[in-house]
mmCIF file of C-alpha atoms in Angstrom:
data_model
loop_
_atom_site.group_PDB
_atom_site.id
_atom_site.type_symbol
_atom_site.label_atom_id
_atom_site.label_comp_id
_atom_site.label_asym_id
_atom_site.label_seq_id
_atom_site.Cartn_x
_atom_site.Cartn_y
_atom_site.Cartn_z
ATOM 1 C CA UNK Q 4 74.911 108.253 109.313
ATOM 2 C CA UNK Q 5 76.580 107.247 105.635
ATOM 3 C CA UNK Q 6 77.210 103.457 105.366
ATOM 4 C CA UNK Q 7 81.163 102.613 105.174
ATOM 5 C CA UNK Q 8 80.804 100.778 102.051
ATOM 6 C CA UNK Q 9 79.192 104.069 100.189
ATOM 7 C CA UNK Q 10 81.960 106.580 101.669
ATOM 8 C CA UNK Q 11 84.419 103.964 100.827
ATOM 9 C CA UNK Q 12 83.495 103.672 97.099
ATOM 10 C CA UNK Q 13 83.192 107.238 96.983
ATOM 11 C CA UNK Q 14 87.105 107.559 98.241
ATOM 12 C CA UNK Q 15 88.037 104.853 95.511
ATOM 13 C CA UNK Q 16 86.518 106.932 92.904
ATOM 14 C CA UNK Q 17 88.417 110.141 94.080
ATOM 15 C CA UNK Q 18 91.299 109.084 95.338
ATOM 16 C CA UNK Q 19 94.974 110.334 93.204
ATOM 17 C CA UNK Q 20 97.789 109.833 93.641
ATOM 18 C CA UNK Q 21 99.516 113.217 95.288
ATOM 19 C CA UNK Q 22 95.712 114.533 96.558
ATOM 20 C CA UNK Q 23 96.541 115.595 100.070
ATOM 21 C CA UNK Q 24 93.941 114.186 102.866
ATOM 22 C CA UNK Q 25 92.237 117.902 102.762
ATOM 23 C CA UNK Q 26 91.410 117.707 99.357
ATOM 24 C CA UNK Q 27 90.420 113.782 99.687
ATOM 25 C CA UNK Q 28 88.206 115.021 102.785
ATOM 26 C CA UNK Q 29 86.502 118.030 100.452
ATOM 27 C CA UNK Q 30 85.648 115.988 97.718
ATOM 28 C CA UNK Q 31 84.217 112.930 99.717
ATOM 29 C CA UNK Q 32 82.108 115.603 101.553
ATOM 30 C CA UNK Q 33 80.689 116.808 98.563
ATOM 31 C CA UNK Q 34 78.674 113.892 97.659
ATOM 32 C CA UNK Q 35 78.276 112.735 101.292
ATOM 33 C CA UNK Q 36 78.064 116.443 103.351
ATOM 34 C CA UNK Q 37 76.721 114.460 106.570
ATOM 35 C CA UNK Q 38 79.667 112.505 106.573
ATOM 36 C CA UNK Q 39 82.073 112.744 109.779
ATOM 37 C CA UNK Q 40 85.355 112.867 109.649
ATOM 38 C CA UNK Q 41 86.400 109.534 111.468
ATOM 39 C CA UNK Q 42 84.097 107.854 109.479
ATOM 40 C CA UNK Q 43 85.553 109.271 106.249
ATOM 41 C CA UNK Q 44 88.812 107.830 108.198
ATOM 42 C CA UNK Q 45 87.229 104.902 108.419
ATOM 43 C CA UNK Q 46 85.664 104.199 105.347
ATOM 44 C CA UNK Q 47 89.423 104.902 103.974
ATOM 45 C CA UNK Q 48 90.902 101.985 106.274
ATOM 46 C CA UNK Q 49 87.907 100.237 104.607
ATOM 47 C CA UNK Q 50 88.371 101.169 101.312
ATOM 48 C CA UNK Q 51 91.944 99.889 101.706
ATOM 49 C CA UNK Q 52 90.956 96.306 103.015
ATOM 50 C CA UNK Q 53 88.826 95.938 100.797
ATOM 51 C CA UNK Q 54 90.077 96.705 97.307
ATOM 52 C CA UNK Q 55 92.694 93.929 96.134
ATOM 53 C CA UNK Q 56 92.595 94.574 92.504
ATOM 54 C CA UNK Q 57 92.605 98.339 92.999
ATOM 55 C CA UNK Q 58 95.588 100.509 90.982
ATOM 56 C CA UNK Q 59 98.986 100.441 93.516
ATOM 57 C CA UNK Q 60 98.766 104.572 92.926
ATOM 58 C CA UNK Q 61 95.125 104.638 94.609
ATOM 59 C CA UNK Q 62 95.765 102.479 97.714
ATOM 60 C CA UNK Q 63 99.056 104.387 98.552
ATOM 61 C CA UNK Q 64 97.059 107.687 98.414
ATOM 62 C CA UNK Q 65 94.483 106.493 100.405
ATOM 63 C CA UNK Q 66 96.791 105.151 103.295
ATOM 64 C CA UNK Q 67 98.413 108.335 103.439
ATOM 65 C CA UNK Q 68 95.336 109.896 104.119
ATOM 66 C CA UNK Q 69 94.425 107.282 106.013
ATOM 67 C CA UNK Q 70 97.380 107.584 108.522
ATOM 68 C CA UNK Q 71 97.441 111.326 108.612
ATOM 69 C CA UNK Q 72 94.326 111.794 109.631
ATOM 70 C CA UNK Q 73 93.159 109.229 111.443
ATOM 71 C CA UNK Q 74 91.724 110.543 115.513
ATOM 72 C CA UNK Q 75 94.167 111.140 118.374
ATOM 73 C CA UNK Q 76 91.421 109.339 120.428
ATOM 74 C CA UNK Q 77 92.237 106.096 117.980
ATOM 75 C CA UNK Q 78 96.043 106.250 119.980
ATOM 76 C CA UNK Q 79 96.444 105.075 123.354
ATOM 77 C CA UNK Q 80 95.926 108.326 126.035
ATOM 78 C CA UNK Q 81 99.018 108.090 128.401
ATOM 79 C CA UNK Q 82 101.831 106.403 129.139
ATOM 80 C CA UNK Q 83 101.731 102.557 129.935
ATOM 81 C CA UNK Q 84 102.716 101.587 133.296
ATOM 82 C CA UNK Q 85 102.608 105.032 135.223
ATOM 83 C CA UNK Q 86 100.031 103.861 137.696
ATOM 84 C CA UNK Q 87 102.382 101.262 138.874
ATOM 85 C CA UNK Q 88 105.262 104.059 139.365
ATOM 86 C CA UNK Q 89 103.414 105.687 141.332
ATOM 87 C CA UNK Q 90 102.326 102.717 143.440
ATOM 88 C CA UNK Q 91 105.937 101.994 143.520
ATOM 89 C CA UNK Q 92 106.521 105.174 144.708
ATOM 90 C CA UNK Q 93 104.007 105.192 147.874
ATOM 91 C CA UNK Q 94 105.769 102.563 148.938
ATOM 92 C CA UNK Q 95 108.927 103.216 148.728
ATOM 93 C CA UNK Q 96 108.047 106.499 150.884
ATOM 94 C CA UNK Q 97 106.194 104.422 154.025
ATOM 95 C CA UNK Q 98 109.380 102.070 154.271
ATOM 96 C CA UNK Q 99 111.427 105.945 154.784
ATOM 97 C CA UNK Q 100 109.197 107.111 157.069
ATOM 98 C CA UNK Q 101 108.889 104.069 158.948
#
């Protein structure tokens, strides 16, 4: 497992502006091929928090990639509130058939 702070000062040092998130992903794996991909992700969100005197070009590039490839696990899995619907539901069908 690569520590955050390494992949994240490896994404500062590659990071342009217009490098789509493959190419960010490729070269970050090349000096760190164990790396996963959420924790590139990661280190990215990382990278982002933690640079305040970074170039403006750098940081946009790096939420972009950031955003477009962070985990559809990271999202919430279904709708909020459907359990209740159906609770809602159940009952409304017992007072019916009573």
């Amino acid at each position: 497992m690569v520590s955050i702070e390494a992949l994240s000062a490896t994404l500062r040092s590659v990071a342009a502006p217009g490098m789509s998130p493959k190419a960010l992903r490729a070269a970050v794996r090349e000096k760190h091929p164990e790396a996963s991909k959420k924790e590139v992700v990661r280190a990215a969100f990382h990278a982002l928090i933690d640079s305040q005197s970074q170039d403006g070009r750098a940081i946009a590039a790096l939420h972009g990639f950031a955003l477009a490839e962070r985990a559809p696990d990271d999202e919430t899995t279904g709708p909020i509130g459907s359990r209740r619907k159906r609770i809602l539901r159940r009952g409304a069908a017992e007072a019916v058939a009573a």
